[in-house]
XYZ file of C-alpha atoms in Angstrom:
614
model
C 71.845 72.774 -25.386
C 70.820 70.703 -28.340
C 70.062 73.930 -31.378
C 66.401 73.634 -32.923
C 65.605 75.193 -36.009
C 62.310 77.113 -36.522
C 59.084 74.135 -37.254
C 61.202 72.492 -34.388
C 60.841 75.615 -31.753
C 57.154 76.213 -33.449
C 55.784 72.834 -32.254
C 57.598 73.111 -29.210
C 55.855 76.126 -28.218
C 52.596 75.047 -29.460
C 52.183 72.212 -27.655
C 53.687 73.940 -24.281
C 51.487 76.878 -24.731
C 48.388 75.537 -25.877
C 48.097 71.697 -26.202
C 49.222 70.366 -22.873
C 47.325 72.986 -20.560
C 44.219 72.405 -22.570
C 44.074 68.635 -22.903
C 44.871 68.283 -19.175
C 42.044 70.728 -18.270
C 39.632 68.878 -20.606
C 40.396 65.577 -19.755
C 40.299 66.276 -15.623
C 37.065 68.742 -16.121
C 35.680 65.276 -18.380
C 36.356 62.547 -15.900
C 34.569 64.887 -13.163
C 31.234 65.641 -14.696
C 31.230 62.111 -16.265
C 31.718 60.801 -12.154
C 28.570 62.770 -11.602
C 26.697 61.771 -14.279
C 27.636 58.419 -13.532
C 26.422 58.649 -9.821
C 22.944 60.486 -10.147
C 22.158 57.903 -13.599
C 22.702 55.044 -10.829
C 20.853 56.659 -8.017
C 18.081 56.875 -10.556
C 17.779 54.038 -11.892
C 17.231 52.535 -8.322
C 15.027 54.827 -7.345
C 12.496 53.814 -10.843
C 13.154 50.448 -9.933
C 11.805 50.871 -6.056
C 8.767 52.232 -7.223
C 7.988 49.718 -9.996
C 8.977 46.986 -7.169
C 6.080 48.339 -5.141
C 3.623 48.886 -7.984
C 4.026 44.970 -8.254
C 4.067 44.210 -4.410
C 0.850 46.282 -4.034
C -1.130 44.522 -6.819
C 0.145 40.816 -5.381
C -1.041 42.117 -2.129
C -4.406 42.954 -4.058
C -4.464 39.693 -5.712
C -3.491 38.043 -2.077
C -6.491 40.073 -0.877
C -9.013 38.596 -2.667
C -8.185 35.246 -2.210
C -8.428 35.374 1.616
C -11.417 37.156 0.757
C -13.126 34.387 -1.310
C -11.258 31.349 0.701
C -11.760 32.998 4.389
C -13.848 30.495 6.174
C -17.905 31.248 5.944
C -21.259 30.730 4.201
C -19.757 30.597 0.732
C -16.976 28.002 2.115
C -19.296 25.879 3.531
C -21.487 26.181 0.744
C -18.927 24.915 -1.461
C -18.063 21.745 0.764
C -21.833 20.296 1.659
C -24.033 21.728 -1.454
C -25.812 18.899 -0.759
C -27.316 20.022 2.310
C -28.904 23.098 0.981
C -32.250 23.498 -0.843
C -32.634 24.839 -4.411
C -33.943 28.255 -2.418
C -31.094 28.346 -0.678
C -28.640 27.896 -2.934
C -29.836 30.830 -5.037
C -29.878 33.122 -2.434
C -26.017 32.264 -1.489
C -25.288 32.686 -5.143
C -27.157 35.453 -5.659
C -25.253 37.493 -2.396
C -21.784 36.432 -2.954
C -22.110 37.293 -6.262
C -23.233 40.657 -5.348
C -20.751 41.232 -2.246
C -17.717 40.307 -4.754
C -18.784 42.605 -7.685
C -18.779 45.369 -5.035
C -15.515 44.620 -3.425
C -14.321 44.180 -7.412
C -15.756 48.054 -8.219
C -13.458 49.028 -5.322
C -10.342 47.481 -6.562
C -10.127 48.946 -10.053
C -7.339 47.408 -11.017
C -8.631 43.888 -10.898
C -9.743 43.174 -13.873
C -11.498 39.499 -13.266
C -12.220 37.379 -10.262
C -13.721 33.600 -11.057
C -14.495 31.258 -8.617
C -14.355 27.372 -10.088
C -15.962 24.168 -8.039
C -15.628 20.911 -8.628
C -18.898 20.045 -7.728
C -21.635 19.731 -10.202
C -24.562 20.489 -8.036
C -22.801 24.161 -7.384
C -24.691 26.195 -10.633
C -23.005 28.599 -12.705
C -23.403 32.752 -12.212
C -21.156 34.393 -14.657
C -18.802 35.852 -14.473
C -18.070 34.723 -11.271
C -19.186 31.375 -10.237
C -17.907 28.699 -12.673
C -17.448 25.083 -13.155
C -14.116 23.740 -12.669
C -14.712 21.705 -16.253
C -14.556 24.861 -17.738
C -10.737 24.638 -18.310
C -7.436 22.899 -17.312
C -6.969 24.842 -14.230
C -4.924 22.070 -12.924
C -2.100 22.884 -15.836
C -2.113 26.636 -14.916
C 0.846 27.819 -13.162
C 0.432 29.936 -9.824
C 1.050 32.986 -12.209
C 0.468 32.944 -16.117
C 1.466 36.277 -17.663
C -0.250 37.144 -20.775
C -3.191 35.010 -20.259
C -6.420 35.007 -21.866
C -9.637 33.422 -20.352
C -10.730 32.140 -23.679
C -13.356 29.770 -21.876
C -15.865 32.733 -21.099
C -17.097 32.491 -24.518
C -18.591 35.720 -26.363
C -17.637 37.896 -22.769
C -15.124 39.661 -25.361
C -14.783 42.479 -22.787
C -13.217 39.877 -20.055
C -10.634 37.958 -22.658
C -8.073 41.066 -22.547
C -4.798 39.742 -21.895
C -3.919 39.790 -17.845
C -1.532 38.316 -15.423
C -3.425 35.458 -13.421
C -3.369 33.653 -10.338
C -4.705 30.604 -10.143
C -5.075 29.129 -6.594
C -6.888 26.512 -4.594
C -10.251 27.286 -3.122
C -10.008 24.916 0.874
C -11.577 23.905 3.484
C -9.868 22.049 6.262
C -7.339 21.332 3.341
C -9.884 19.540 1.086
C -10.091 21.233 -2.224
C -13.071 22.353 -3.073
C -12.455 24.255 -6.054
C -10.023 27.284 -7.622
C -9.105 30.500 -7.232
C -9.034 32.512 -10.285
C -7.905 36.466 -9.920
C -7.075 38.444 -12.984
C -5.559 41.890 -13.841
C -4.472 43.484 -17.112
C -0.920 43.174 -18.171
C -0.846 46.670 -18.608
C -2.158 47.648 -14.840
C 0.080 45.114 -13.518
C 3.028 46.158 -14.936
C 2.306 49.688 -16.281
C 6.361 50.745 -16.872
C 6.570 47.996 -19.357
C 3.533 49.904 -21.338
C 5.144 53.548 -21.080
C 8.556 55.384 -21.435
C 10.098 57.668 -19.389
C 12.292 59.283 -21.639
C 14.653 57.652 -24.434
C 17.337 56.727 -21.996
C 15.837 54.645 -19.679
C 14.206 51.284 -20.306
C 12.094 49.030 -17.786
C 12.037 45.489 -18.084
C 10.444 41.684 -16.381
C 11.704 38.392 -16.499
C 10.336 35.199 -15.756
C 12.842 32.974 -13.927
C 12.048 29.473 -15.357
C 14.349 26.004 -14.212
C 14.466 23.764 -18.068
C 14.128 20.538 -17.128
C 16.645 18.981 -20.032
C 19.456 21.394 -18.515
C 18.584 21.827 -14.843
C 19.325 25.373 -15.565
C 17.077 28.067 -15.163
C 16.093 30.699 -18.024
C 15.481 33.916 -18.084
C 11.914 34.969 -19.786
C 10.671 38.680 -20.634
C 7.572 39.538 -20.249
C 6.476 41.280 -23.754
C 3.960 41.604 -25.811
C 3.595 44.132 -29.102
C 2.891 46.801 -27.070
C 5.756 46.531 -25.171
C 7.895 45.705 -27.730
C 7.372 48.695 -28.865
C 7.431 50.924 -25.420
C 11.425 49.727 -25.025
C 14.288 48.766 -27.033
C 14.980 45.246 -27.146
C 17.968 43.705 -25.074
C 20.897 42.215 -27.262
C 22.432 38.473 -26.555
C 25.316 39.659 -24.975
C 23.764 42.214 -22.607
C 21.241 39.126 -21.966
C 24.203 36.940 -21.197
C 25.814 39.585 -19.208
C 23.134 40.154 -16.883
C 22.209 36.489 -16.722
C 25.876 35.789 -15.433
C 25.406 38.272 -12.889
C 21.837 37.458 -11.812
C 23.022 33.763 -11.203
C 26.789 34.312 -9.823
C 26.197 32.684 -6.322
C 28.162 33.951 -3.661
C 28.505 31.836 -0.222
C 25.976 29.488 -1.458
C 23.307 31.880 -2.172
C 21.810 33.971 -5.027
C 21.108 38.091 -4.848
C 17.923 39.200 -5.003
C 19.013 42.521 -6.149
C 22.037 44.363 -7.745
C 23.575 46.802 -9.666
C 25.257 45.868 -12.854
C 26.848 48.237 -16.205
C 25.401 46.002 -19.067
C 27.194 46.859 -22.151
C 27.342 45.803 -25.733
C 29.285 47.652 -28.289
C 28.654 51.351 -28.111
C 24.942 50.382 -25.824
C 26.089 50.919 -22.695
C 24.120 50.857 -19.745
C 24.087 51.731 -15.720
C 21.336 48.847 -13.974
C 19.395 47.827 -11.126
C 17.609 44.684 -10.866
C 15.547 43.129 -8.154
C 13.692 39.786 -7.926
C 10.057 39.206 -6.766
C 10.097 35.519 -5.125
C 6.200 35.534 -5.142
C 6.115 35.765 -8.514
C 9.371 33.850 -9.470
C 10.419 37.387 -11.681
C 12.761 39.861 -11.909
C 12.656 43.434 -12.792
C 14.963 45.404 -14.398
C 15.305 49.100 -15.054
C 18.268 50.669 -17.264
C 19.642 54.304 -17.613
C 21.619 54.832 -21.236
C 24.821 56.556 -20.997
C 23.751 57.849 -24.539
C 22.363 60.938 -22.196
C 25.866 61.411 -20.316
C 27.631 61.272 -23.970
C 25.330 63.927 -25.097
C 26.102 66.244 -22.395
C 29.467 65.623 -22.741
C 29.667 66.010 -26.324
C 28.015 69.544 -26.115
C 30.643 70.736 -23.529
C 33.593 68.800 -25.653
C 32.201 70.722 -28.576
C 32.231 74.166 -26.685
C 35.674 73.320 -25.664
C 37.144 72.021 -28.792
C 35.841 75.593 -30.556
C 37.418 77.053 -28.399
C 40.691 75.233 -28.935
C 40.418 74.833 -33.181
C 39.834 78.666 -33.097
C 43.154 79.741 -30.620
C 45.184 77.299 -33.284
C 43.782 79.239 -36.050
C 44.734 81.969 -34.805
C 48.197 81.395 -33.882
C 48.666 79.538 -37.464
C 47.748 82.795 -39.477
C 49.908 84.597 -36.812
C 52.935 81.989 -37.432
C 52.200 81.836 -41.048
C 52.637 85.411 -41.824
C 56.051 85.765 -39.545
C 57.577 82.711 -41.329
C 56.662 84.049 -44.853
C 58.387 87.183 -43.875
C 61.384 85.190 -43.545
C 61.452 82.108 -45.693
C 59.633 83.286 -48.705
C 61.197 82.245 -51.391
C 61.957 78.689 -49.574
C 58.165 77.731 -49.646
C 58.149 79.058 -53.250
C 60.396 75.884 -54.181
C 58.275 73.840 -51.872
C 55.097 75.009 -53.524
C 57.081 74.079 -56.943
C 58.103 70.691 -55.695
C 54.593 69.907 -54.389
C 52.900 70.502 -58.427
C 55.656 67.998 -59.414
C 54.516 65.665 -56.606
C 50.628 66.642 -57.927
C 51.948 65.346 -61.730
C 52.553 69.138 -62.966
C 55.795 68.628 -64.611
C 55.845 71.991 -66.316
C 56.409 73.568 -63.015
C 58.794 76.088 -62.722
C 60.203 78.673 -59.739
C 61.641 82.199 -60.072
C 65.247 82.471 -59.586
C 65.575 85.380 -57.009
C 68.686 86.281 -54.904
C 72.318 85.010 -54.618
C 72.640 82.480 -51.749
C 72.074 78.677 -51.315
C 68.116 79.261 -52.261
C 69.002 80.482 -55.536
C 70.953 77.041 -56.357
C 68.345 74.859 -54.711
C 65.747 77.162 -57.386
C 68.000 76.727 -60.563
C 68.672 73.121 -59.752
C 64.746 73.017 -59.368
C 64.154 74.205 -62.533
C 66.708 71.869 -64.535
C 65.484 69.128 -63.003
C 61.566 69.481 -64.290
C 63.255 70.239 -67.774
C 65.239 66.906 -68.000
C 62.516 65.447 -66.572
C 59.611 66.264 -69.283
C 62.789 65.941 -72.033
C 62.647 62.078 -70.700
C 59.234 61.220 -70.166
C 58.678 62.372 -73.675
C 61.329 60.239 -75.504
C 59.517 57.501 -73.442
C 56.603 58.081 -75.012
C 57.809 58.148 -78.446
C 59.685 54.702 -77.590
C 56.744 53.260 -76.428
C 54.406 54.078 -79.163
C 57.339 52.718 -81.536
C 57.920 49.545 -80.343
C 53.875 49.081 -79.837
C 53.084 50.385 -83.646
C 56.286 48.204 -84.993
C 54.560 44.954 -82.695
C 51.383 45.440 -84.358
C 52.083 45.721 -87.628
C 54.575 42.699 -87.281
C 51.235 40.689 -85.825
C 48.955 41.793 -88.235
C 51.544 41.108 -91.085
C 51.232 37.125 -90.240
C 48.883 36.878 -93.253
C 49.120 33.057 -94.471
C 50.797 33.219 -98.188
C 50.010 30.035 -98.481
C 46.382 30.232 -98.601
C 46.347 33.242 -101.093
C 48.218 31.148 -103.293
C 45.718 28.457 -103.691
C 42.968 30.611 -103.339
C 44.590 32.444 -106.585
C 45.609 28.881 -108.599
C 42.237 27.874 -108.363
C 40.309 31.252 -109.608
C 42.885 30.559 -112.303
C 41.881 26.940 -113.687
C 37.996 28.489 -113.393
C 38.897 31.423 -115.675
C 40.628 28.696 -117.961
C 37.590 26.005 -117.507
C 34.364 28.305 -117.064
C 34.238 31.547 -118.237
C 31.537 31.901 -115.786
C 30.617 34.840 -113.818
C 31.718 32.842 -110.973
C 35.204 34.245 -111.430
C 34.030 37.462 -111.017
C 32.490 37.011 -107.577
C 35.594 35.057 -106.408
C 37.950 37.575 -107.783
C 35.681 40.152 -105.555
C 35.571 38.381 -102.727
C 39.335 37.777 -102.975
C 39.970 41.659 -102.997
C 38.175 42.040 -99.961
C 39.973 39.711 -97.970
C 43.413 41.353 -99.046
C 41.957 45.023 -98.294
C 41.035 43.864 -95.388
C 44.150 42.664 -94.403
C 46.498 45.263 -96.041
C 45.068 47.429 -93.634
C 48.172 48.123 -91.834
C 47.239 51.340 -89.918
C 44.167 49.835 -88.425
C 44.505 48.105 -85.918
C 41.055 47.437 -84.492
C 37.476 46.655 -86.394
C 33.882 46.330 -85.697
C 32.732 42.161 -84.926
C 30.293 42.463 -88.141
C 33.429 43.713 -90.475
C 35.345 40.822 -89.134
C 32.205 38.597 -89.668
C 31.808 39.583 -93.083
C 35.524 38.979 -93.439
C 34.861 35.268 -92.158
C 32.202 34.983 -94.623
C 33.887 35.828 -97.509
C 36.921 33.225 -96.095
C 34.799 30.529 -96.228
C 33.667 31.419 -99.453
C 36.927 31.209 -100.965
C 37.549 27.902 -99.199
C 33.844 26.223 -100.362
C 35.280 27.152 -104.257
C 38.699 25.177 -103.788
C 36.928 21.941 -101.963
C 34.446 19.552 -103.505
C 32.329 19.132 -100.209
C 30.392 22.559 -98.371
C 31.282 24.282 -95.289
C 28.183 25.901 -93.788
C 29.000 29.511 -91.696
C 26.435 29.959 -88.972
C 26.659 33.022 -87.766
C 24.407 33.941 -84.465
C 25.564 37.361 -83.760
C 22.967 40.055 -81.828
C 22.766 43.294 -83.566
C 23.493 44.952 -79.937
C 27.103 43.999 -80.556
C 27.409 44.191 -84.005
C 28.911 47.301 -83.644
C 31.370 46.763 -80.581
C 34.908 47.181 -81.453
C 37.492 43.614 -81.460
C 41.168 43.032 -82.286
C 41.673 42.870 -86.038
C 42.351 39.099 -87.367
C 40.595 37.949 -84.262
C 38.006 35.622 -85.755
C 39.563 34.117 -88.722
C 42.285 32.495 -87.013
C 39.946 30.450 -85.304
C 37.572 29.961 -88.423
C 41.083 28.420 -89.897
C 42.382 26.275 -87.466
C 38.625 24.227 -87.375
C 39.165 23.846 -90.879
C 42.221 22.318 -90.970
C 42.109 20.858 -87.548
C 38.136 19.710 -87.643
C 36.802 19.797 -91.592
C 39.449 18.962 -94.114
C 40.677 15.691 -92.328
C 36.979 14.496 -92.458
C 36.626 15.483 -95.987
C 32.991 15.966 -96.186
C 30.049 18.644 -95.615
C 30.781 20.679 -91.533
C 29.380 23.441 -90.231
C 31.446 25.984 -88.403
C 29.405 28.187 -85.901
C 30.179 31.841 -84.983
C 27.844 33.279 -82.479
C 28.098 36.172 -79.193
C 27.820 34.930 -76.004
C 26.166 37.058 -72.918
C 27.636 37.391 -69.899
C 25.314 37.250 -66.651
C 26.806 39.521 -63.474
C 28.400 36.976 -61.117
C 27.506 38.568 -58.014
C 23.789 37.628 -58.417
C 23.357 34.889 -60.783
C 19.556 35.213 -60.817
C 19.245 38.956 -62.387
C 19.269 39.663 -65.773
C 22.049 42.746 -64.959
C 24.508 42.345 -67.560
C 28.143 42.168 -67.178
C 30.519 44.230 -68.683
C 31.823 41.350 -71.282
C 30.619 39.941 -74.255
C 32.264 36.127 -75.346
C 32.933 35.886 -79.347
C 32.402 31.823 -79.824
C 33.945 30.024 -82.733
C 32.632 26.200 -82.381
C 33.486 23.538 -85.033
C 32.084 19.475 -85.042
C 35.000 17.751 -85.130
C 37.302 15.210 -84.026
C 37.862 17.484 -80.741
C 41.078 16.964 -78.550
C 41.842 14.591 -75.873
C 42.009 15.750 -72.203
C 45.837 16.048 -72.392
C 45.827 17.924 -75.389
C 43.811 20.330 -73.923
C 45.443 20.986 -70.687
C 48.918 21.708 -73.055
C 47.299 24.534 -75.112
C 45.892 25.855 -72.149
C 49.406 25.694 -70.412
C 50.795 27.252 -73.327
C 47.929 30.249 -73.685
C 48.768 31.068 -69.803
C 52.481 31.549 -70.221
C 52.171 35.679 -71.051
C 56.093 35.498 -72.081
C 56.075 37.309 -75.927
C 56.133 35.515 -78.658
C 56.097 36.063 -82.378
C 55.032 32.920 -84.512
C 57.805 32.228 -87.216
C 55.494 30.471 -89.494
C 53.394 33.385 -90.797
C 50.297 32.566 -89.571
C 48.198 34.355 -86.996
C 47.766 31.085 -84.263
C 45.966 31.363 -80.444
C 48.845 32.427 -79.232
C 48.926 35.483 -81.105
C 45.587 36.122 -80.662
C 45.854 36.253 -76.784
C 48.669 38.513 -77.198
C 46.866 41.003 -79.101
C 44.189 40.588 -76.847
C 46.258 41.624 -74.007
C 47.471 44.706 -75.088
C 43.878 46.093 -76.447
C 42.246 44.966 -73.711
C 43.898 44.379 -70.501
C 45.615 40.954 -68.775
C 42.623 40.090 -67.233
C 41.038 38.870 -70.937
C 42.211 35.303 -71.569
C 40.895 32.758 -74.227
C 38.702 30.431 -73.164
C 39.309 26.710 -74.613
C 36.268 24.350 -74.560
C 37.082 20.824 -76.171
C 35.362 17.095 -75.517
C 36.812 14.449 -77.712
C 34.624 13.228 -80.852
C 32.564 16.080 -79.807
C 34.391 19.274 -81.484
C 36.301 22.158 -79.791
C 34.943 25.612 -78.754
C 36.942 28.732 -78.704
C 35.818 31.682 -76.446
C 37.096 35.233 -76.653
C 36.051 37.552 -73.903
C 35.554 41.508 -75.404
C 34.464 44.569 -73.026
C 31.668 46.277 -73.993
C 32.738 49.197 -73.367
C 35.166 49.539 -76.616
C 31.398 49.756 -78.791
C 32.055 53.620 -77.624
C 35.263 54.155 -76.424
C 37.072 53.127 -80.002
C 33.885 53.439 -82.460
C 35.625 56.150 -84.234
C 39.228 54.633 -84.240
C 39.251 51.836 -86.185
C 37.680 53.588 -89.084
C-alpha cells in the first residue's frame, strides 16, 4: 500500500466523506425535478396555445357568419343584382331594413367591430356605416385578411378607423359579383394574448406566412404593433431562424401544421408549441422560459450548497486546529515564506526546537538576510551608474562655443566700452550656471526657454545678420518639468544646420504642441502628453536623409557622443530614462521647406517632479 502523508489522507477523506455523496445526490435530485419541470412547462404551453387556437377559430367562424349572413340568397341579394327594377320607395325601405337587421345582429356579436357592405353599382345609395360604394377604396388590392388595417375611407367616423383584422370578400349571386364583403374586428379582440401577459415566462406570438415572389420562398411575418411590442419580448434572429427551419422541414412531402420545438439562443431558452391556421395563412406560437425552472432550481441549489459550504467549514476549523496541534512550527516557516512571496523581505521566523524544522527555520532566516544584504548593494549600483550617466550627458557642454562666445565679448570690451558688455557678460553667466548645474538633472520648460533665449542672444552678438526666437509656449505648461539640455540642442543644430549656411536674417520657432486623445478624435479630452516643437526655415533634408536619422534615433543601443556636444541622440537617451521607452523624438523634415523636431513630455511630471529639479 502506497504511504500518504497527512494533506494527502485529508483530501482523500474529504472528498469520500463529503464531496462524492453530495454531488451525486445533487446532481440525480437536479436532473429529476428539472424532468418535471421540463414536462408540465411543455404540457402548458400546449394547453395556452389550444385555447388561443380557438379564440381565433371562433372569431373566423364569427367573421364566416356574417358573410353568409349578408351573401345568403334574399331581398338584399337581389336587390343588389337588378336595382334597376325597384322604385326610389322601394329602395329606401330595403336600405332602411337591412340596415337595421345588421346593426342588430352587429349589437349581438360584440366583438365585431365593423361590417361594410360595398356595390358596384351606382344606382345602390350610400347608408353609413354600412352600405357603401365600391369606389370608396381599392378593395380589389385587399388581401382575404389584412391585419392591422385601418378603414381610412370613412372619413371623420374616428370611432370606426381603430386598427382591426379584416376580411374582405366577394358579395355573389349566381357567381356574378355584385359587390364586397367587408367584416372588421379589433386587433386586440382578435388576438387578445398578443395584448396581455400571463406571467414573465411565457410569451404568445402570430405570424403571417407570406410566399416572396423574387425567392419563391415563403416568410415568416409577426403580427405587432406598439402595444404588443410591448406585451412580449421580442424574438432574436436565431430563435427566428430556428423555428423557421422547423416550421418548414417537410417530411414525406408535406409540411406540419403543428409542433413542439426548444428555441434557444444563448442563455434564452425556450420550451414551444406552434400551430398554423390555414384560413388565415398564420401561425401561432406560444413559449414557456426556462428562466422559471432555473429559478426554482437555483433556490434549491442554493439551500443545498449552504448546506454543503457550511459542513466544509466546519470540518476545516475541525482539521485546522488538529494539524496546528501537530505541525505548528512548520506553518510558522510557511507563513514566513509566504511575506517573502508578498515582497516582505524583513521577514523573519523563531528558531524553536532541535530537529529538521529548526534547520529549515535558521536556513530561513539567513536566506532573507543575504537577500536584503543584495538587493541593497543593487540599489546603490544602480543609482551609481545612473548618477555617473547623467552627469557624463549633461557634461557634453560645447567648449567650442564658449570660446567664441568669450573672444568676441573680448574685442567689444576692447572696441566699445559700451554697456553692451555688461549684458553679454550677464547673459554669458547664466548660460554657464545653468549648465554647471551638475546635481540637477531636470528643469521647468520656461527655465530651459529662458536658457534658449539668452543662447540666441549670445549668438545674434557674434553674427552680423539677426536670428529671431519665437517662442509660443502656453502658460499651462510653463511649469511642467523636461530633461535638462533638452531644447538647446535642437535650437543649435538649426543654426548650424539651417541659419549660418544661409548667412542672413532666420527665425527659429519654439512653441508646445497639444495632444488630442486618440480614442475619440472629435473631443477636446486631452491626452496625457504635451509635444515641445523646435522648427527652423531652412534648407530641410532630403527623404533619405531623413529615413537615416530616424533609423539611427530607433536603435535604443547606448551611446555616448565623443565630440562633446549634446546631439539627438543624446537627447532620446535622456529622454528614455526620465520618461519611459515609449517617448521617442519625432522628426518632421520637407526639403527647401525646413525641419521640425518634436519631443513628446508627460504631463504628469508638472507635479510629480515640481519640487525636484529645484
Amino acid at each position: 500500500m502506497i504511504a500518504m502523508n497527512f494533506s494527502q489522507k485529508l483530501v482523500f477523506a474529504y472528498t469520500c466523506i463529503v464531496v462524492i455523496p453530495l454531488f451525486i445526490l445533487v446532481i440525480t435530485a437536479m436532473g429529476l425535478i428539472r424532468r418535471s419541470r421540463v414536462e408540465e412547462l411543455e404540457a402548458n404551453s400546449e394547453g395556452l396555445l389550444q385555447e388561443n387556437y380557438e379564440i381565433v377559430q371562433k372569431n373566423i367562424e364569427s367573421c364566416s357568419l356574417f358573410e353568409q349572413l349578408v351573401n345568403r340568397p334574399g331581398r338584399l341579394t337581389l336587390f343588389f343584382a337588378m336595382p334597376e327594377h325597384s322604385t326610389e320607395e322601394e329602395i329606401i325601405d330595403i336600405m332602411i331594413s337591412e340596415t337595421t337587421m345588421l346593426e342588430r345582429t352587429l349589437e349581438t356579436v360584440p366583438n365585431i367591430y365593423g361590417l361594410r357592405v360595398f356595390s358596384d353599382s351606382p344606382l345602390i345609395p350610400e347608408r353609413w356605416p354600412i352600405f357603401m360604394n365600391s369606389s370608396r377604396t381599392d378593395l380589389a388590392s385587399l388581401d382575404r385578411w389584412e391585419y392591422g388595417y385601418t378603414a381610412d375611407y370613412l372619413g371623420n367616423l374616428g370611432s370606426l378607423k381603430y386598427e382591426s383584422v379584416c376580411t374582405t370578400r366577394k358579395l355573389e349571386k349566381n357567381h356574378k359579383k355584385l359587390g364586397y364583403i367587408q367584416i372588421a374586428m379589433k386587433t386586440s379582440d382578435f388576438f387578445p394574448f398578443l395584448f396581455k401577459t400571463i406571467n414573465d415566462f411565457n410569451d404568445d406570438y402570430a405570424f403571417r406566412e407570406v410566399l416572396n415572389e423574387k425567392t419563391n420562398q415563403m416568410e415568416l411575418i409577426p403580427i405587432t404593433n406598439k402595444l404588443i411590442a410591448e406585451a412580449h419580448k421580442p424574438l432574436s434572429q436565431k430563435i427566428m431562424k430556428d423555428f423557421y427551419d422547423t416550421v418548414y422541414r417537410r417530411k414525406q412531402g408535406q409540411i406540419s401544421s403543428n409542433g413542439k420545438i426548444l428555441l434557444r439562443d444563448k442563455g434564452d431558452v425556450r420550451y414551444s408549441s406552434w400551430i398554423r391556421v390555414p384560413d388565415m395563412d398564420i401561425i401561432l406560437l406560444h413559449t414557456c422560459s426556462t428562466e422559471e425552472i432555473q429559478r426554482g432550481l437555483f433556490l434549491i441549489q442554493s439551500a443545498i450548497l449552504a448546506g454543503l459550504i457550511l459542513t466544509v467549514f466546519l470540518l476545516y476549523f475541525l482539521v485546522r486546529y488538529l494539524t496546528s496541534r501537530l505541525m505548528g512550527r512548520v506553518y510558522h516557516l510557511i507563513n514566513g515564506m509566504k511575506e517573502v512571496q508578498a515582497g516582505k523581505l524583513e521577514a523573519s521566523v523563531k528558531v524553536t526546537g532541535h530537529d529538521e524544522v529548526t534547520q529549515a527555520q535558521m536556513t530561513f532566516n539567513q536566506m532573507t538576510e543575504q537577500l536584503r544584504n543584495q538587493i541593497e548593494e543593487i540599489k546603490k549600483e544602480q543609482n551609481l551608474i545612473a548618477d555617473t550617466e547623467m552627469k557624463a550627458m549633461q557634461n557634453q557642454i560645447n567648449a567650442h562655443f564658449i570660446y567664441n562666445a568669450l573672444e568676441t565679448i573680448k574685442m567689444q570690451a576692447v572696441i566699445a566700452g559700451e554697456s553692451d558688455v555688461e549684458e553679454s557678460i550677464n547673459v554669458l553667466g547664466k548660460l554657464m550656471h545653468y549648465c554647471l548645474r551638475w546635481r540637477v538633472h531636470t528643469v521647468s520648460l520656461e527655465e530651459e526657454v529662458d536658457y534658449i533665449r539668452a543662447y540666441v542672444y549670445l549668438l545674434n552678438i557674434r553674427n552680423d545678420y539677426v536670428i529671431s526666437l519665437e517662442t509660443e509656449i502656453k502658460p499651462e505648461f510653463k511649469n511642467i518639468i523636461i530633461p535638462k539640455m533638452s531644447l538647446q540642442p535642437l535650437v543649435e543644430n538649426a543654426f548650424y544646420y539651417a541659419v549660418e549656411p544661409e548667412g542672413k536674417d532666420a527665425v527659429i520657432r519654439v512653441y508646445t504642441e497639444e495632444e488630442t486623445d486618440t480614442a475619440d478624435l472629435n473631443s477636446e479630452k486631452r491626452s496625457d502628453r504635451v509635444w515641445l516643437c523646435v522648427r527652423d526655415f531652412g534648407k530641410g533634408m532630403s527623404k533619405e536623409k531623413k529615413e537615416e536619422l530616424e533609423n539611427y534615433l530607433a536603435d535604443d543601443s547606448y551611446e555616448r557622443d565623443s565630440t562633446g556636444s549634446i546631439g539627438l541622440k543624446n537627447i532620446q537617451q535622456r529622454l528614455s530614462m526620465f520618461c519611459g521607452k515609449d517617448y521617442r523624438l519625432v522628426v518632421e523634415s520637407t526639403e527647401g521647406e525646413g525641419t521640425l523636431i518634436k519631443i513628446p513630455i508627460p504631463l504628469q511630471l508638472r507635479n510629480n517632479n515640481n519640487e525636484e529639479h529645484k
